[in-house]
Amino acid sequence: MQPGHHPQQPPLNNNMTMSIVAIFLFWPLAIPAIINASKVNPLLQQGDYAGAQAAATESRKWSKWALIVGIGWYVIVLLCCALGGLGAIMSDNGSN
């Protein structure tokens, strides 16, 4: 191995795509995901593979939480709307 030569590390997924999708579902948790995703490539360029991997892991964690909370919230809203509409239809039929 030559001095100053860094061993080739496997490429890392910075999870930017998942972070951007997550911002449309639940932005408060997606912001840290985007911030961490944006740190991955500069850290790799500096040769800090461990730091880049940690940032990618954090990005993935925050993105998943944003997706879980966002999808859960939309499911709850849809159920409430459907049940509320169904309740209104049922009470309308009973009064006729």
Tab-separated table of C-alpha atoms in Angstrom:
chain	number	residue	atom	x	y	z
A	1	MET	CA	0.000	0.000	0.000
A	2	GLN	CA	1.328	3.428	-0.902
A	3	PRO	CA	1.435	6.266	1.627
A	4	GLY	CA	-1.578	8.547	1.323
A	5	HIS	CA	-3.508	5.867	-0.530
A	6	HIS	CA	-6.978	5.237	0.851
A	7	PRO	CA	-8.457	1.779	0.380
A	8	GLN	CA	-11.468	1.769	-1.908
A	9	GLN	CA	-14.645	1.817	0.158
A	10	PRO	CA	-17.984	0.612	-1.184
A	11	PRO	CA	-20.312	3.438	-2.240
A	12	LEU	CA	-22.839	4.639	0.317
A	13	ASN	CA	-26.467	5.473	-0.296
A	14	ASN	CA	-27.004	8.934	1.174
A	15	ASN	CA	-30.812	8.361	1.321
A	16	MET	CA	-31.537	11.785	-0.156
A	17	THR	CA	-34.413	10.461	-2.292
A	18	MET	CA	-36.169	8.871	0.680
A	19	SER	CA	-35.572	12.048	2.700
A	20	ILE	CA	-37.167	14.217	0.024
A	21	VAL	CA	-40.175	11.892	-0.252
A	22	ALA	CA	-40.486	11.959	3.538
A	23	ILE	CA	-40.663	15.759	3.582
A	24	PHE	CA	-44.033	15.556	1.828
A	25	LEU	CA	-45.397	13.201	4.478
A	26	PHE	CA	-44.062	14.625	7.748
A	27	TRP	CA	-41.599	17.473	7.364
A	28	PRO	CA	-40.529	17.935	11.030
A	29	LEU	CA	-38.770	14.551	10.994
A	30	ALA	CA	-37.646	14.802	7.377
A	31	ILE	CA	-35.523	17.924	7.959
A	32	PRO	CA	-32.871	16.085	10.048
A	33	ALA	CA	-32.947	13.324	7.417
A	34	ILE	CA	-32.105	15.796	4.644
A	35	ILE	CA	-29.413	17.474	6.739
A	36	ASN	CA	-27.718	14.132	7.426
A	37	ALA	CA	-28.107	12.986	3.811
A	38	SER	CA	-26.363	16.143	2.626
A	39	LYS	CA	-23.348	15.355	4.869
A	40	VAL	CA	-22.618	11.918	3.358
A	41	ASN	CA	-20.866	12.853	0.077
A	42	PRO	CA	-18.633	15.601	1.548
A	43	LEU	CA	-17.524	13.238	4.315
A	44	LEU	CA	-16.709	10.558	1.728
A	45	GLN	CA	-14.663	13.074	-0.258
A	46	GLN	CA	-12.725	13.937	2.900
A	47	GLY	CA	-12.003	10.248	3.426
A	48	ASP	CA	-14.156	9.971	6.553
A	49	TYR	CA	-15.952	6.742	5.655
A	50	ALA	CA	-17.091	6.086	9.247
A	51	GLY	CA	-18.569	9.586	9.535
A	52	ALA	CA	-20.287	9.236	6.173
A	53	GLN	CA	-21.729	5.889	7.197
A	54	ALA	CA	-22.996	7.364	10.477
A	55	ALA	CA	-24.634	10.273	8.620
A	56	ALA	CA	-26.259	7.851	6.147
A	57	THR	CA	-27.573	5.735	9.025
A	58	GLU	CA	-29.026	8.801	10.754
A	59	SER	CA	-30.597	9.961	7.490
A	60	ARG	CA	-32.198	6.563	6.963
A	61	LYS	CA	-33.495	6.522	10.575
A	62	TRP	CA	-35.106	9.972	10.366
A	63	SER	CA	-36.544	9.244	6.915
A	64	LYS	CA	-38.148	6.023	8.100
A	65	TRP	CA	-39.687	7.748	11.117
A	66	ALA	CA	-41.035	10.540	8.919
A	67	LEU	CA	-42.524	7.982	6.517
A	68	ILE	CA	-44.070	5.936	9.339
A	69	VAL	CA	-45.588	8.950	11.087
A	70	GLY	CA	-46.723	10.556	7.819
A	71	ILE	CA	-48.357	7.423	6.421
A	72	GLY	CA	-49.935	6.672	9.802
A	73	TRP	CA	-51.339	10.196	9.968
A	74	TYR	CA	-52.840	9.928	6.470
A	75	VAL	CA	-54.403	6.553	7.286
A	76	ILE	CA	-55.987	7.970	10.450
A	77	VAL	CA	-57.334	11.003	8.582
A	78	LEU	CA	-58.769	8.837	5.806
A	79	LEU	CA	-60.398	6.483	8.326
A	80	CYS	CA	-61.910	9.375	10.247
A	81	CYS	CA	-63.254	10.935	7.041
A	82	ALA	CA	-64.654	7.613	5.831
A	83	LEU	CA	-66.230	6.770	9.188
A	84	GLY	CA	-67.579	10.295	9.587
A	85	GLY	CA	-69.091	10.165	6.112
A	86	LEU	CA	-70.512	6.736	6.782
A	87	GLY	CA	-71.970	7.975	10.063
A	88	ALA	CA	-73.570	10.924	8.295
A	89	ILE	CA	-75.085	8.648	5.636
A	90	MET	CA	-76.414	6.242	8.272
A	91	SER	CA	-77.985	9.009	10.366
A	92	ASP	CA	-79.531	10.518	7.220
A	93	ASN	CA	-81.173	7.226	6.291
A	94	GLY	CA	-82.592	6.758	9.754
A	95	SER	CA	-84.315	10.160	9.799
A	96	ASN	CA	-86.254	9.607	6.562
